[in-house]
C-alpha positions in Angstrom: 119.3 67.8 73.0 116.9 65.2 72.5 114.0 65.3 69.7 110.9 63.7 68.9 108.3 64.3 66.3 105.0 64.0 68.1 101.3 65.1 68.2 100.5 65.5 71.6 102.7 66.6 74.1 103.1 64.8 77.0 101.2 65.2 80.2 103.6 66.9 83.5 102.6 64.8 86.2 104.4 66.5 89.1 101.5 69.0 89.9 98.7 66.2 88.9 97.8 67.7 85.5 95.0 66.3 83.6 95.8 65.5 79.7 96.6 68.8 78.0 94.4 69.5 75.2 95.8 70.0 71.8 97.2 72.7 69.7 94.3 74.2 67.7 93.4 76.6 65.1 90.7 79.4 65.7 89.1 78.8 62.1 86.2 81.4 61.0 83.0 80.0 62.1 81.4 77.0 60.2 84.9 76.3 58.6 86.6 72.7 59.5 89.9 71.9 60.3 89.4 68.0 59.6 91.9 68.2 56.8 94.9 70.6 58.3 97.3 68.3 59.8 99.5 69.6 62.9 103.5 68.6 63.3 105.3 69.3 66.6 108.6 68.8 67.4 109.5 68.5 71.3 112.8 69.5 72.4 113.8 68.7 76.0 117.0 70.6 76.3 119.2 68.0 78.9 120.8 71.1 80.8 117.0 72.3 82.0 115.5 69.6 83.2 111.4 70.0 83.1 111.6 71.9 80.2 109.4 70.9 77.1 110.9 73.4 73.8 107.4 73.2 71.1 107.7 74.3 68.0 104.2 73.7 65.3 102.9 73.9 62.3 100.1 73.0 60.3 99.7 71.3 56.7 96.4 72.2 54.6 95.3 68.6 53.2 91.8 70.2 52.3 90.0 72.8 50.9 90.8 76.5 51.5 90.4 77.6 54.8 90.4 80.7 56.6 92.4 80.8 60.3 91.6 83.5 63.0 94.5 82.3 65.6 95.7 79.4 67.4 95.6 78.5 70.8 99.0 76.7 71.9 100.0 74.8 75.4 96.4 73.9 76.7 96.7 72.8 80.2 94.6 72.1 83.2 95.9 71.8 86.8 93.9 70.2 89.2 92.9 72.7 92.0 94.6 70.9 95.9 94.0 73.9 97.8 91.1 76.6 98.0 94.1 78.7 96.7 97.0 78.9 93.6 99.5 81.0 93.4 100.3 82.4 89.8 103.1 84.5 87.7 100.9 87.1 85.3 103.0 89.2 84.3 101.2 91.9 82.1 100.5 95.4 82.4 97.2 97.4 82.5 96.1 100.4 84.0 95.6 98.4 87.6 99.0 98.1 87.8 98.6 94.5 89.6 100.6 92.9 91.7 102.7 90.5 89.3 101.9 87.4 91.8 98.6 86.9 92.1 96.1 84.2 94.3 94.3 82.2 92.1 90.9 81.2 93.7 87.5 79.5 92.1 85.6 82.1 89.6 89.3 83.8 88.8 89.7 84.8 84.9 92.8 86.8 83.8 93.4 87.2 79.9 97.1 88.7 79.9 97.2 90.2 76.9 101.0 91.4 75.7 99.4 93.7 73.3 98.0 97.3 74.6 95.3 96.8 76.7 94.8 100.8 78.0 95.8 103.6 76.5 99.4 104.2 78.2 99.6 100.2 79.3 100.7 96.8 77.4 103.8 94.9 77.3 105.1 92.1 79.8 107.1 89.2 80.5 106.2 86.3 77.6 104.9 83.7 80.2 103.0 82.6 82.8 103.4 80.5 85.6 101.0 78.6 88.3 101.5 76.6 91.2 100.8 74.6 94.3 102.0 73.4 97.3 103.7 70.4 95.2 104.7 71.9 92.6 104.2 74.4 89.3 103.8 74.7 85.5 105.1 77.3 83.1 104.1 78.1 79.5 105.1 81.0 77.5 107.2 82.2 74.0 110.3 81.3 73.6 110.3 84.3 70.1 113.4 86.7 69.7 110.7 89.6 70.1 107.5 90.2 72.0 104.1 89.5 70.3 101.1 90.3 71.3 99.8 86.6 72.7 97.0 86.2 75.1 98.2 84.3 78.3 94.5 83.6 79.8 94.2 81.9 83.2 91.0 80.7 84.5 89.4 78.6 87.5 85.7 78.5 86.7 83.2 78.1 89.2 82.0 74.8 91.1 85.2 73.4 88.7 88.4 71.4 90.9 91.1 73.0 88.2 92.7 75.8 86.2 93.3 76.0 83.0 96.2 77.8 81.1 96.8 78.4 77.5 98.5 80.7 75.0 96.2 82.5 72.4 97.0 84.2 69.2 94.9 86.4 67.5 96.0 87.6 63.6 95.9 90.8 63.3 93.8 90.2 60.0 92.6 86.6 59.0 95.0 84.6 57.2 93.3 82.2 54.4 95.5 79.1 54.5 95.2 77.5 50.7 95.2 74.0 50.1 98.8 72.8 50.4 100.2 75.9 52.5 101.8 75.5 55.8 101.5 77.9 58.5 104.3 77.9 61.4 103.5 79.0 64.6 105.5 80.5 67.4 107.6 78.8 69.3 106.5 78.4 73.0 107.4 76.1 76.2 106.2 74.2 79.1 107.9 73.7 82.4 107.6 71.3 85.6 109.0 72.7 88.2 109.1 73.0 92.5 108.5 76.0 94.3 107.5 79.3 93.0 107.6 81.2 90.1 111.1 81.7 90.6 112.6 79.2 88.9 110.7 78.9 85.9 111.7 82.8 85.4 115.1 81.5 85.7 115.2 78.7 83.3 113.0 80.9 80.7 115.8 83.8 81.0 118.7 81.6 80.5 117.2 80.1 77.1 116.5 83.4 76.0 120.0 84.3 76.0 122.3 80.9 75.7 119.3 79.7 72.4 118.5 83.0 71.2 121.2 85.3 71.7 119.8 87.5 73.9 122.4 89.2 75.8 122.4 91.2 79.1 124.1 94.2 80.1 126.9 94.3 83.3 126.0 96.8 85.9 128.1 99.7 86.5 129.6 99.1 90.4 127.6 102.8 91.2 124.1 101.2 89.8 124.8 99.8 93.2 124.9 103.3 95.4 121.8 104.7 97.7 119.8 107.6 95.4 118.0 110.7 96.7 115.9 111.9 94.7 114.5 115.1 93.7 110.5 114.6 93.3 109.6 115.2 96.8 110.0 118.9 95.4 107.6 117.8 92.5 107.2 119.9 89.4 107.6 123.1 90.4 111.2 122.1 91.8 114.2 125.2 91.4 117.6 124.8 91.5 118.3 126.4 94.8 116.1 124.2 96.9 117.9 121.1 94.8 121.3 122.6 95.7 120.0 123.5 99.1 119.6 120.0 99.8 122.4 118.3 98.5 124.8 119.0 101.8 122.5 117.3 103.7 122.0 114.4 100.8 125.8 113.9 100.9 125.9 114.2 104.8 123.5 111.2 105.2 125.7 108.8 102.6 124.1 109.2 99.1 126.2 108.7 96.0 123.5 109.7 93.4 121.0 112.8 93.0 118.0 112.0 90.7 116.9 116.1 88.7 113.3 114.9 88.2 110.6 115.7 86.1 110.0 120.0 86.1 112.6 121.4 83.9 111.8 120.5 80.3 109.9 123.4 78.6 107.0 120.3 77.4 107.4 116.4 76.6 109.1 116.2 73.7 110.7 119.9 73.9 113.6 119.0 76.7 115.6 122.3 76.9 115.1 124.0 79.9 112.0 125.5 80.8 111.6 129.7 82.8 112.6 128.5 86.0 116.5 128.1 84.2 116.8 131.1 82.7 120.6 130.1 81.8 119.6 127.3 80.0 122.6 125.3 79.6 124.5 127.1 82.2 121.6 126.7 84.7 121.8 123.0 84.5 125.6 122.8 84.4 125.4 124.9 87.6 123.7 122.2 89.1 125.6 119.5 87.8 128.5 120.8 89.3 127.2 121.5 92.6 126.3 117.4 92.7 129.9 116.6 91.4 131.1 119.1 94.1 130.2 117.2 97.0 131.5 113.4 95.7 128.2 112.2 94.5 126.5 111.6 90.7 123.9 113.2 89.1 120.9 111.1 86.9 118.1 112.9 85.2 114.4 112.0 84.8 113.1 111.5 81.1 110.2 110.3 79.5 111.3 109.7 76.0 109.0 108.7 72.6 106.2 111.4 74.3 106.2 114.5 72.8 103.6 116.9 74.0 100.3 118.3 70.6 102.2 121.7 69.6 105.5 121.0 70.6 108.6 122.6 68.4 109.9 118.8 67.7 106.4 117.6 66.2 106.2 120.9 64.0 110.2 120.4 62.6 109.4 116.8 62.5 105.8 115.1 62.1 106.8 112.2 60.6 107.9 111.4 64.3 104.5 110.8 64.7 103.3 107.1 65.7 99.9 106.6 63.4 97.5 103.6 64.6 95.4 102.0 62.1 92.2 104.9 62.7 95.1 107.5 60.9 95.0 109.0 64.3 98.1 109.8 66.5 98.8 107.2 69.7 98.0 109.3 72.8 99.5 108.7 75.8 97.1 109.5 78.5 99.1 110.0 81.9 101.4 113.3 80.0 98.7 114.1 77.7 101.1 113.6 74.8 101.6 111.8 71.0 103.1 108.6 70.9 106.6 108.5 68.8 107.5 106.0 66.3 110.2 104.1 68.0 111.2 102.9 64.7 111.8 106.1 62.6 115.3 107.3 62.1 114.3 110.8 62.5 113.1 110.1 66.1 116.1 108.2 66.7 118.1 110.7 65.5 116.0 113.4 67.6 116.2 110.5 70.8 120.4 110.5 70.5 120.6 114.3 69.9 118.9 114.8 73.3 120.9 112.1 75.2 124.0 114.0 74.1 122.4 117.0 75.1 121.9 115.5 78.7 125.6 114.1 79.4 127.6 115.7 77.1 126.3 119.0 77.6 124.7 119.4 80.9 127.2 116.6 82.2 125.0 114.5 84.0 126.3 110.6 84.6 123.2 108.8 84.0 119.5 108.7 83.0 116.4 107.6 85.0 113.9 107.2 81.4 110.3 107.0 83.3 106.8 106.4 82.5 104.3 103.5 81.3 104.2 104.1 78.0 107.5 103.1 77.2 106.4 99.2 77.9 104.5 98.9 74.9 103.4 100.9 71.8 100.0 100.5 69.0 101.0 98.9 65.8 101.9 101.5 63.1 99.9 101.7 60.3 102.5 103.6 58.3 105.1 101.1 58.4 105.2 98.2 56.0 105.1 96.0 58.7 102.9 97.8 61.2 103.7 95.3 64.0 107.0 96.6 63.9 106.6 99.4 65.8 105.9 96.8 69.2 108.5 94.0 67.8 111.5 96.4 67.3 110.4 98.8 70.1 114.2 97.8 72.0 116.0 99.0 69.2 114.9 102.1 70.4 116.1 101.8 73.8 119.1 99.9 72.5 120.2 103.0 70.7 119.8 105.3 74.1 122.1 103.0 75.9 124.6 102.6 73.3 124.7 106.7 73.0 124.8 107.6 76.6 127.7 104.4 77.1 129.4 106.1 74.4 129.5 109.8 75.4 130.0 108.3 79.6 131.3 104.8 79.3 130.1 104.1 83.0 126.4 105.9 82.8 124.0 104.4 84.7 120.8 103.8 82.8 117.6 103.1 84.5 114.2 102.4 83.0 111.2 103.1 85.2 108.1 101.0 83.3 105.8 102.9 86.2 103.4 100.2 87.5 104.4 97.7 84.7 105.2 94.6 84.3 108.6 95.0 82.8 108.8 94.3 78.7 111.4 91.7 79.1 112.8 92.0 75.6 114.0 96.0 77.2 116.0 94.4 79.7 119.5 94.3 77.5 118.9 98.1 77.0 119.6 99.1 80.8 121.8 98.5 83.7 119.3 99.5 86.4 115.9 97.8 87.2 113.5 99.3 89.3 110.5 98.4 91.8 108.7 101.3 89.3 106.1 103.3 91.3 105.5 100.4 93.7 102.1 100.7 95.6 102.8 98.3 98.8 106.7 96.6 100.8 105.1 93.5 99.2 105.4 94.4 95.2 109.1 95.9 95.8 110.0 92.5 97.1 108.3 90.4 94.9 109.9 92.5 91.8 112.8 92.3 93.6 112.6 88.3 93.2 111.5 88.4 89.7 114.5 90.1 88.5 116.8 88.5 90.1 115.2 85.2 88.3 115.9 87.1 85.2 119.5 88.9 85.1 120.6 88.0 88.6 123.8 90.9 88.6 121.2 93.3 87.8 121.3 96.3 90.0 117.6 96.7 91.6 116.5 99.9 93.2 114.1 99.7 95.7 112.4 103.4 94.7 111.4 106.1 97.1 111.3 104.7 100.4 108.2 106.9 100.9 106.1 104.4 98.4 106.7 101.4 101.1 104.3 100.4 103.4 104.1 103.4 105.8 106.8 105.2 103.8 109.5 104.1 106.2 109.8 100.1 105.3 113.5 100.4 104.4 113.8 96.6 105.9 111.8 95.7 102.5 114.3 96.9 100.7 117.6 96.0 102.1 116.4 92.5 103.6 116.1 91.6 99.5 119.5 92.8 97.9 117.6 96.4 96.8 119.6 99.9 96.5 117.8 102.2 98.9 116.6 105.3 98.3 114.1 108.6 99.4 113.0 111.8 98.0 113.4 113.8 101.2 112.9 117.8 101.4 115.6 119.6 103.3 115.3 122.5 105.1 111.4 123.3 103.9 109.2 121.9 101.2 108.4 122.8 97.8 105.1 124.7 98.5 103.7 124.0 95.3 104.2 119.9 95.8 101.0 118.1 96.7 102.2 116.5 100.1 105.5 116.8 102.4 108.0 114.5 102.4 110.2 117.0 104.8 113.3 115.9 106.8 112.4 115.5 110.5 114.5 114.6 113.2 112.3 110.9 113.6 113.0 110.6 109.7 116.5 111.4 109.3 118.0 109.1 112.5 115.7 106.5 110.5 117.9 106.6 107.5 121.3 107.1 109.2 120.3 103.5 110.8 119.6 102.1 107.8 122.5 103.6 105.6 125.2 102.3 107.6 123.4 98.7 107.7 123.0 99.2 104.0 126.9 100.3 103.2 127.9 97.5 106.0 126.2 94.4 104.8 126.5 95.8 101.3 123.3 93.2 99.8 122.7 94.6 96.4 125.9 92.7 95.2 124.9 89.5 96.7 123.3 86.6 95.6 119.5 85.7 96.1 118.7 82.1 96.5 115.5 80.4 95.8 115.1 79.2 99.4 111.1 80.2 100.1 108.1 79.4 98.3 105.8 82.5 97.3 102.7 82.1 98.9 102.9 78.9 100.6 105.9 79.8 103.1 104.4 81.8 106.1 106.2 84.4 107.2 107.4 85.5 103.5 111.4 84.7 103.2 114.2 85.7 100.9 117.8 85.2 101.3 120.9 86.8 100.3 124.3 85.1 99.9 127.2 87.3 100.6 130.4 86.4 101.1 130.8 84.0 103.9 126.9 84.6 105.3 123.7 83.9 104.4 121.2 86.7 105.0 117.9 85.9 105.7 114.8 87.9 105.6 111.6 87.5 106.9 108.0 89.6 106.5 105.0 89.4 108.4 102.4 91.6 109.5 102.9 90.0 112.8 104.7 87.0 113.4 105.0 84.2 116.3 106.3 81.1 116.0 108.6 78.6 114.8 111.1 79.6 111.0 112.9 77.0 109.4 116.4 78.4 108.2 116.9 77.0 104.8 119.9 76.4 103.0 122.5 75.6 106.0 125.4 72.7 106.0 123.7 70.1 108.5 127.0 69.5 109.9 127.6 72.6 110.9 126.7 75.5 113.9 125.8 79.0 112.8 125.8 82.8 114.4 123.0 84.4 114.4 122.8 88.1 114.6 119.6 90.1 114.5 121.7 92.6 112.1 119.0 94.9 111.8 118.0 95.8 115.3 119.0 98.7 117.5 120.3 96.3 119.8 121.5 93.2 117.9 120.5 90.0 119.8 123.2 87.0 118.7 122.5 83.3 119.4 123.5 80.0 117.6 121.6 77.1 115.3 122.6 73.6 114.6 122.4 72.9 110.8 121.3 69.4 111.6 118.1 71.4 113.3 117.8 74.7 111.6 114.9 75.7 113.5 114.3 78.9 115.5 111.8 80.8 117.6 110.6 84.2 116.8 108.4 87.0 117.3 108.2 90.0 115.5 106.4 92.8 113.4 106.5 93.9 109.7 109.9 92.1 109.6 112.8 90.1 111.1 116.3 90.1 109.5 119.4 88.0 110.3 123.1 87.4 109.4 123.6 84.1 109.4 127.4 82.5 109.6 
């Protein structure tokens, strides 16, 4: 690695950046900073090329002073196009895209800390760019703190500015003499989308810092039904009555959703299994009976006001700095303390009780809250709460690994932008309650930046883009998946999601492309640039083909083919259609001709 001790870090001239500003302290009003000096030390790590590793702090020359924050990795990007295209991935109760246009009056704070009451958490960096090319800035911290990633394009302005921001959670009076570190953060040039910046960030998280990812298990891999289309009010016959039909159709794995726990927090079986164990080992084996795998649905660190665990045990209780219980809004329920051994005691009990008990093979652990917790004020270091919050989750996996050495373990961050320091804790992402095709592709592409043999499941099918964009999901290397009712509906749930005739030839097309092509084991490349390449394109490397796959609302015209050998002639094969069309292309012209609607997907060899 090559160092230098500098002041001002260099300017990145491959989008046309103006002169970054530099590193400051937020000092409390009327207070000057004149005699704190500042010390950086720029890394530029030779196996990432682009990348600028900043590490700061500050020397007190003066007279007592007292600092508020810091701001860190001030840059401005001049503005080419009436649009940007940014990275902001942070959670809020919005539940944004994650890629976002940046136009002219455009502010975005992305705050990692909670910013609703079931919402916080994120990925620790942002990312703009243009057609030429983008910038990066973000943490490079063992854990996740509660930074401020704020991206602006003011009015009647020609740029953007970027920055990191970091509020103490109480001022900190830095004496004459002291030195105050900062954390350590990055900046990186790079082409194309956010893509590769993801990429580069991930890999120096776990070659620097030791962060280390999880294998997936080969049946994180398999097609999922899923029993929610039944809702709350689910019973075990119509789940059993279903599953010949759910095996029929080429499913390896039955998802027991939310509906039999007696309350959040109390996670024995509820009226409707009056066997209680037996109930749910009935069903368990009736899954295992037909060749397939059972997961079930759990929110865990919710516990519902009045619950038996939070009268045994209320020092579970997470306690924010007004002495009052964290609430978690969407299942009216008290926060946990993620930390506490009791709760993590209580959390392993419960995961034993699940596979061990009730034999199910896997866990799909759901909701929003999990992302991100408040600060405890009972702690010693009340920040600890958010900064060990993976331990947590660390401790689920290791148990339910231990009891099943192949459980599959999935964590659902509903609408979130995925806590990135939870990623070594699971073995299946997910697009998480996606509300368009477009975010289950676009998470699809951001994890596969991040831990590229990560299994991805696409989600219910039925949250696509008229419920039946399957296309979305295998064109990108996702598991598929639906929460069909068969013969009848629940009718307690609040909409059908019944098997019809249309619906079921729909997914024994796409089943047998699915187990044919078999994507989710492939490779994605970094071919197509998000927001800039029209149609949308991702491609998948399996084996000896290249799988390309293309999304438009309606598209005709001419599609470069990224990627091939220019000496070469390729097969073409319009894998997807009822009636597969098959032509060549040259790789010294790896142009062709196309029409089509919502989406155009070829095998390329």
């Amino acid at each position: 690695m090559k160092k230098s001790l500098i002041i001002l870090t260099a300017s990145l001239a491959l989008i046309a950046c103006s002169k970054p500003t530099s590193d400051t302290l937020i000092l409390r009003e009327g207070e000057s900073n004149a005699k704190v000096k500042r010390y950086q030390t720029v890394t530029k790590p030779e196996q990432w090329h682009g990348l600028q590793v900043v590490e700061t702090y500050y020397v007190n020359e003066g007279k007592p002073v007292t600092v508020l924050g810091y701001r860190a990795q001030q840059h401005t990007i001049k503005a080419t196009d009436t649009v940007l295209w940014s990275l902001q991935p942070t959670s809020t109760i919005n539940r944004l895209d994650w890629v976002l246009p940046v136009t002219e009056g455009f502010c975005k704070e992305n705050y990692l800390g909670m910013n609703n009451s079931d919402y916080g958490g994120g990925i620790p960096m942002i990312d703009v760019w243009t057609r030429e090319g983008g910038l990066a800035i973000g943490l490079l911290e063992p854990e996740l703190h509660d930074i401020k990633m704020p991206v602006e394009w003011k009015r009647y302005d020609d740029k953007v500015s970027i920055a990191l921001t970091y509020d103490f959670p109480e001022p900190v009076l830095l004496n004459t003499g002291d030195t105050l570190f900062t954390y350590r953060t990055f900046a990186y040039e790079h082409k194309g989308d956010f893509f590769n910046a993801l990429r580069t960030f991930s890999e120096y998280m776990q070659m620097v810092l030791g962060v280390s990812m999880p294998a997936s298990e080969p049946e994180s891999f398999e097609p999922v039904w899923c029993a929610w289309g039944y809702e709350r009010t689910f019973t075990i016959d119509e789940v059993i009555g279903t599953l010949d039909k759910v095996a029929e159709l080429g499913f390896k794995w039955v998802d027991v959703d939310d509906g039999f726990q007696i309350a959040e927090g109390d996670w024995n079986t509820n009226s409707r299994f009056p066997g209680g164990d037996k109930d749910m080992r009935r069903l368990t084996n009736e899954i295992h009976k037909r060749g397939m795998k059972a997961k079930l649905w759990w929110a865990p660190l919710a516990a519902d006001p009045g619950t038996q665990c939070l009268k045994d045990h209320p020092e579970m209780l997470l306690i924010t700095k007004d002495e009052a219980p964290e609430y978690i809004t969407w299942w009216d329920s008290y926060y946990l303390n993620p930390v506490n051994p009791t709760t993590v005691a209580y959390t392993q009990d419960i995961v034993d009780m699940f596979l061990r008990r009730w034999n199910f093979d896997g866990l799909k652990i759901d909701g929003q809250h999990l992302n991100c917790c408040m600060p405890d004020a009972h702690l010693d270091d009340p920040q600890s709460s958010q900064t060990q919050l993976p331990s947590f989750f660390e401790a689920i996996y290791d148990t339910a690994r231990a009891l099943k050495p192949n459980a599959v373990v999935q964590i659902c961050p509903c609408g979130c932008a995925v806590n990135y320091y939870l990623l070594p804790t699971f073995n299946q992402a997910v697009a998480s309650d996606p509300t368009s095709s477009r975010q289950v592709r676009m998470k699809r592409k951001a994890y596969a930046a991040m831990v590229p043999q990560l299994a991805y499941y696409g989600d219910h099918v039925e949250l696509t883009d008229g419920g039946t964009d399957f296309a979305s999901q295998i064109g990108t290397g996702a598991v598929i998946g639906t929460k069909f009712t068969y013969p009848k509906d629940n009718p307690n749930a609040s909409e059908s999601f019944l098997l019809t005739d249309e619906k079921e030839a729909l997914i024994r097309h796409w089943m047998k492309i699915f187990k044919d092509k078999n994507l989710t084991r492939g490779e994605y490349m970094n071919l197509y640039t998000w927001g800039y390449d029209y149609p949308e394109g991702h491609v998948i490397k399996q084996n000896d083909a290249l799988y390309y796959a293309f999304y438009a609302e309606h598209f005709e015209g001419r599609i470069e083919l990224r990627g091939l050998d220019k000496d070469k002639t390729f097969t073409v094969t319009e894998y997807a259609a009822v009636e597969p069309k098959t032509y060549e292309v040259k790789g010294s012209d790896p142009y062709i001709d196309v029409s089509f609607d919502g989406n155009y997907l070829i095998e390329v060899k």
